[in-house]
């Protein structure tokens, strides 16, 4: 009898989830969402999508006078429901100013969602990158999301809203961009803690885990071997040679070129996280082979994953 209890619990949980899935989706009108990193990529696409759905959108841009921000305003048709604002997530004063703008222009149903999308990426083996680069990446990809989340938590608790974080399948493994993997793995753990803590307030936390969408987002432009070599310290140049750097650059650039150009696949997941009556904790949007790598990493001993990745790097 007791052996069947876990199975019965699983069935009940699945039935409850199916019932919730059958509930009506959220009505966007009168609800506000703030998105970081809207100059280009997923953030830009999401801002337009949410505006068309009827949300009031606050689109945070690093360069509010840049091409991306101007394109957002054109695509929104000058409607008052989309506002572009200056938002560098590494600057507390920008985050505070964004909160003040949101508070002064809240629609009738209040603040519904925060999408922590802003991020940067680069390529390089561990010793190739200076400490300043590690600090910058931690500040943008990790602390920037935390900084923005802490500022908007009171509003999200008040309106029982949603928080969406942009992670990556690279949180599980790395192929030449360990600095990016590091920040994404850290944000996953932050989200795990936050998700559990926010349940008592009715706030739901979702993580988006895209695969390789480099051509769609332009988050990681191709790097030349010469560019990498010129940035290496003398100590690293004594260990590596230009031929090795060229091989690694060719390998990484080839991976970038194989990425998907359809960023709307990821935006679909972000929209579901914001509007579904039963959003997922994690949305993995990736090719089958990318999901297979995650599967191997999660379920097999580390030595197996190391062998798989070492083989890939050797090719």
Coordinates of C-alpha atoms in Angstrom, one line a residue:
X1 CA 0.0 0.0 0.0
X2 CA 2.7 2.5 1.1
X3 CA 4.7 1.6 -2.0
X4 CA 1.9 3.0 -4.2
X5 CA 1.7 6.3 -2.4
X6 CA 4.5 8.1 -4.4
X7 CA 2.8 7.0 -7.6
X8 CA -0.6 8.2 -6.4
X9 CA 0.9 11.5 -5.4
X10 CA 2.5 11.9 -8.8
X11 CA -0.8 11.2 -10.6
X12 CA -2.6 13.7 -8.4
X13 CA 0.0 16.4 -9.1
X14 CA -0.2 15.7 -12.9
X15 CA -4.0 16.0 -12.7
X16 CA -3.9 19.2 -10.8
X17 CA -1.4 20.6 -13.3
X18 CA -3.7 19.6 -16.2
X19 CA -6.6 21.3 -14.6
X20 CA -4.6 24.5 -14.1
X21 CA -3.5 24.3 -17.8
X22 CA -7.2 24.3 -18.7
X23 CA -7.7 27.6 -16.9
X24 CA -8.0 30.8 -18.9
X25 CA -4.8 32.5 -19.8
X26 CA -3.9 35.9 -18.4
X27 CA -5.6 39.0 -19.6
X28 CA -2.7 41.4 -20.5
X29 CA -4.6 44.6 -20.7
X30 CA -3.8 46.9 -17.8
X31 CA -0.8 45.0 -16.7
X32 CA 2.8 46.3 -16.8
X33 CA 6.0 44.3 -17.6
X34 CA 9.6 45.6 -17.4
X35 CA 12.2 43.9 -19.6
X36 CA 15.9 44.5 -19.4
X37 CA 18.2 44.3 -22.4
X38 CA 15.8 45.4 -25.1
X39 CA 18.3 47.0 -27.5
X40 CA 18.4 43.8 -29.5
X41 CA 17.9 40.0 -29.3
X42 CA 15.3 38.3 -27.2
X43 CA 14.5 41.4 -25.2
X44 CA 13.7 43.5 -28.3
X45 CA 11.5 40.7 -29.8
X46 CA 9.7 40.2 -26.4
X47 CA 8.9 43.9 -26.0
X48 CA 7.2 44.0 -29.3
X49 CA 5.3 40.8 -28.7
X50 CA 4.0 41.8 -25.3
X51 CA 3.0 45.2 -26.6
X52 CA 1.0 43.6 -29.4
X53 CA -0.7 41.3 -26.8
X54 CA -1.9 44.3 -24.9
X55 CA 0.6 44.7 -22.0
X56 CA 2.1 48.0 -20.9
X57 CA 5.8 47.5 -21.6
X58 CA 8.7 49.2 -20.1
X59 CA 11.7 48.4 -22.3
X60 CA 15.0 48.9 -20.6
X61 CA 17.8 49.8 -23.1
X62 CA 21.5 50.3 -22.5
X63 CA 21.4 52.9 -25.3
X64 CA 17.9 54.6 -25.3
X65 CA 18.9 56.8 -28.2
X66 CA 20.3 53.9 -30.2
X67 CA 19.0 52.1 -33.3
X68 CA 17.4 49.3 -31.3
X69 CA 15.5 51.7 -29.0
X70 CA 14.3 53.8 -32.0
X71 CA 13.2 50.7 -33.8
X72 CA 11.2 49.6 -30.8
X73 CA 9.3 53.0 -30.8
X74 CA 8.6 52.8 -34.5
X75 CA 7.4 49.2 -34.3
X76 CA 5.1 50.1 -31.4
X77 CA 3.6 52.8 -33.5
X78 CA 4.1 55.6 -31.0
X79 CA 1.5 54.0 -28.6
X80 CA 1.8 55.0 -25.0
X81 CA 1.8 51.4 -23.8
X82 CA 5.5 51.0 -24.7
X83 CA 8.0 53.2 -23.0
X84 CA 11.8 53.0 -23.7
X85 CA 14.0 53.8 -20.7
X86 CA 17.7 54.0 -19.9
X87 CA 18.6 50.9 -18.0
X88 CA 22.2 49.8 -17.3
X89 CA 21.6 46.9 -14.8
X90 CA 25.1 47.4 -13.3
X91 CA 24.1 50.9 -12.1
X92 CA 21.9 51.2 -9.0
X93 CA 20.8 54.7 -10.0
X94 CA 19.5 53.4 -13.4
X95 CA 17.5 50.7 -11.6
X96 CA 16.1 53.1 -9.1
X97 CA 15.1 55.5 -11.9
X98 CA 13.4 52.7 -13.8
X99 CA 11.4 51.8 -10.7
X100 CA 10.3 55.4 -10.3
X101 CA 9.2 55.5 -14.0
X102 CA 7.2 52.3 -13.6
X103 CA 5.6 53.5 -10.4
X104 CA 4.6 56.8 -12.0
X105 CA 3.0 55.1 -15.1
X106 CA 1.4 52.0 -13.6
X107 CA -1.7 50.8 -15.4
X108 CA -4.9 49.9 -13.5
X109 CA -3.9 46.3 -12.9
X110 CA -0.4 47.1 -11.6
X111 CA 3.0 45.5 -12.1
X112 CA 2.8 42.0 -13.4
X113 CA 6.2 40.9 -14.6
X114 CA 9.9 41.5 -14.5
X115 CA 12.0 39.9 -17.3
X116 CA 15.8 39.8 -16.5
X117 CA 17.1 39.4 -20.0
X118 CA 20.2 41.7 -20.2
X119 CA 23.4 39.7 -20.7
X120 CA 26.8 39.6 -22.3
X121 CA 29.0 36.8 -23.6
X122 CA 32.5 36.2 -24.7
X123 CA 34.9 33.4 -25.6
X124 CA 38.2 32.4 -24.0
X125 CA 39.9 29.8 -21.8
X126 CA 40.1 30.5 -18.1
X127 CA 43.6 32.0 -18.0
X128 CA 43.1 34.1 -21.1
X129 CA 40.6 36.6 -19.5
X130 CA 41.7 39.2 -17.0
X131 CA 40.0 39.7 -13.6
X132 CA 38.3 42.8 -14.9
X133 CA 36.4 40.8 -17.4
X134 CA 35.2 38.3 -14.8
X135 CA 34.0 41.2 -12.6
X136 CA 32.2 42.8 -15.6
X137 CA 30.4 39.5 -16.5
X138 CA 29.4 38.9 -12.9
X139 CA 28.0 42.4 -12.6
X140 CA 26.0 42.2 -15.8
X141 CA 24.8 38.6 -16.0
X142 CA 24.4 37.8 -12.3
X143 CA 24.4 40.9 -10.0
X144 CA 22.5 42.9 -12.6
X145 CA 19.6 40.5 -12.5
X146 CA 19.7 40.3 -8.7
X147 CA 20.0 44.1 -8.4
X148 CA 16.9 44.6 -10.6
X149 CA 14.9 41.8 -8.9
X150 CA 15.5 43.2 -5.4
X151 CA 14.3 46.6 -6.5
X152 CA 11.1 45.3 -7.9
X153 CA 10.3 42.6 -5.4
X154 CA 7.9 44.8 -3.3
X155 CA 5.8 45.5 -6.4
X156 CA 5.9 41.9 -7.6
X157 CA 4.7 40.7 -4.1
X158 CA 2.0 43.3 -4.0
X159 CA 0.5 42.2 -7.4
X160 CA 1.4 38.5 -7.2
X161 CA 3.3 38.8 -10.5
X162 CA 6.0 36.8 -12.4
X163 CA 9.8 37.0 -12.6
X164 CA 11.5 35.6 -15.7
X165 CA 15.2 35.0 -15.8
X166 CA 17.3 34.3 -19.0
X167 CA 19.7 31.4 -18.3
X168 CA 21.1 29.0 -20.9
X169 CA 21.9 25.3 -21.4
X170 CA 25.5 26.5 -21.0
X171 CA 24.7 26.5 -17.2
X172 CA 25.2 22.8 -17.4
X173 CA 28.4 22.5 -19.4
X174 CA 30.9 24.7 -21.2
X175 CA 32.7 24.6 -24.6
X176 CA 35.1 27.5 -24.5
X177 CA 33.0 30.1 -22.7
X178 CA 33.4 29.2 -19.1
X179 CA 32.9 32.8 -18.0
X180 CA 29.4 32.8 -19.4
X181 CA 28.6 29.3 -18.0
X182 CA 29.7 30.5 -14.6
X183 CA 27.2 33.4 -14.5
X184 CA 24.4 31.3 -15.8
X185 CA 24.9 28.5 -13.3
X186 CA 24.9 31.0 -10.5
X187 CA 21.7 32.7 -11.7
X188 CA 20.1 29.2 -11.8
X189 CA 20.8 28.7 -8.1
X190 CA 19.6 32.2 -7.2
X191 CA 16.3 31.5 -9.0
X192 CA 15.9 28.1 -7.3
X193 CA 16.1 29.9 -3.9
X194 CA 13.9 32.8 -5.0
X195 CA 11.2 30.5 -6.6
X196 CA 10.7 28.6 -3.3
X197 CA 10.7 31.8 -1.2
X198 CA 8.2 33.6 -3.4
X199 CA 5.6 30.8 -3.4
X200 CA 4.1 32.1 -0.2
X201 CA 3.4 35.5 -1.8
X202 CA 1.9 34.0 -5.0
X203 CA 4.9 35.2 -7.1
X204 CA 6.1 32.7 -9.7
X205 CA 9.7 32.5 -10.9
X206 CA 10.6 31.0 -14.3
X207 CA 13.9 30.3 -16.0
X208 CA 14.4 30.3 -19.7
X209 CA 17.2 28.0 -21.0
X210 CA 17.9 28.6 -24.7
X211 CA 20.3 26.6 -26.7
X212 CA 22.5 28.2 -29.3
X213 CA 20.8 31.2 -30.7
X214 CA 23.9 33.3 -31.3
X215 CA 22.9 34.3 -34.9
X216 CA 19.5 35.5 -33.6
X217 CA 20.7 37.5 -30.6
X218 CA 24.2 38.7 -31.7
X219 CA 25.1 38.3 -28.0
X220 CA 28.4 36.7 -29.1
X221 CA 30.1 38.0 -32.3
X222 CA 32.8 35.9 -33.9
X223 CA 36.3 36.5 -32.6
X224 CA 39.5 36.4 -34.6
X225 CA 42.6 34.6 -33.4
X226 CA 44.6 37.8 -33.8
X227 CA 42.1 39.7 -31.6
X228 CA 42.3 37.0 -28.9
X229 CA 46.1 36.8 -29.1
X230 CA 46.6 40.5 -28.7
X231 CA 44.7 40.5 -25.4
X232 CA 46.7 37.6 -23.9
X233 CA 49.1 38.3 -21.1
X234 CA 52.8 37.5 -21.7
X235 CA 52.5 34.6 -19.3
X236 CA 49.7 33.0 -21.3
X237 CA 51.5 33.7 -24.6
X238 CA 54.4 31.7 -23.1
X239 CA 52.1 28.7 -22.6
X240 CA 49.9 28.8 -25.8
X241 CA 50.9 29.5 -29.4
X242 CA 49.0 31.3 -32.1
X243 CA 48.1 28.0 -33.9
X244 CA 46.3 26.7 -30.8
X245 CA 44.4 30.0 -30.4
X246 CA 43.5 29.8 -34.1
X247 CA 42.1 26.3 -33.6
X248 CA 40.1 27.3 -30.6
X249 CA 38.7 30.4 -32.3
X250 CA 37.8 28.4 -35.4
X251 CA 36.0 25.8 -33.2
X252 CA 34.1 28.4 -31.3
X253 CA 33.1 30.4 -34.3
X254 CA 31.8 27.3 -36.1
X255 CA 29.6 26.6 -33.1
X256 CA 28.2 30.1 -33.2
X257 CA 27.4 29.8 -36.9
X258 CA 25.4 26.7 -36.3
X259 CA 23.0 28.5 -34.0
X260 CA 19.3 29.0 -34.7
X261 CA 18.2 32.3 -36.3
X262 CA 14.6 31.9 -35.0
X263 CA 14.6 33.9 -31.8
X264 CA 10.8 33.8 -31.6
X265 CA 11.1 30.2 -30.4
X266 CA 12.6 31.5 -27.2
X267 CA 10.2 34.4 -27.0
X268 CA 7.3 32.0 -27.2
X269 CA 8.6 30.4 -24.0
X270 CA 9.0 33.8 -22.3
X271 CA 5.4 34.7 -23.2
X272 CA 4.1 31.4 -21.8
X273 CA 6.1 32.1 -18.6
X274 CA 4.3 35.4 -18.3
X275 CA 0.8 34.4 -19.3
X276 CA 0.2 30.8 -18.6
X277 CA -2.0 29.9 -15.6
X278 CA 0.6 27.2 -14.8
X279 CA 4.0 28.3 -16.0
X280 CA 6.9 25.9 -15.9
X281 CA 9.8 26.5 -13.5
X282 CA 12.2 25.9 -16.4
X283 CA 11.7 26.3 -20.2
X284 CA 14.5 24.6 -22.2
X285 CA 14.4 25.7 -25.8
X286 CA 17.1 23.8 -27.6
X287 CA 17.9 21.4 -30.4
X288 CA 17.8 17.6 -29.6
X289 CA 21.6 17.2 -29.5
X290 CA 21.8 20.2 -27.1
X291 CA 19.2 18.6 -24.8
X292 CA 21.1 15.3 -25.0
X293 CA 24.2 17.0 -23.7
X294 CA 22.3 18.4 -20.8
X295 CA 20.8 14.9 -20.2
X296 CA 24.3 13.4 -20.1
X297 CA 25.6 16.1 -17.8
X298 CA 22.7 15.8 -15.4
X299 CA 22.5 12.0 -15.1
X300 CA 26.0 10.6 -15.8
X301 CA 29.2 10.8 -13.8
X302 CA 31.4 13.8 -14.4
X303 CA 34.0 11.7 -16.0
X304 CA 31.5 10.8 -18.8
X305 CA 30.7 14.4 -19.5
X306 CA 34.3 15.4 -19.5
X307 CA 35.1 12.7 -22.0
X308 CA 32.2 13.8 -24.3
X309 CA 33.3 17.5 -24.2
X310 CA 37.0 16.6 -24.5
X311 CA 36.2 14.7 -27.6
X312 CA 34.2 17.6 -29.1
X313 CA 37.0 20.0 -28.4
X314 CA 39.6 17.6 -30.0
X315 CA 37.5 17.8 -33.2

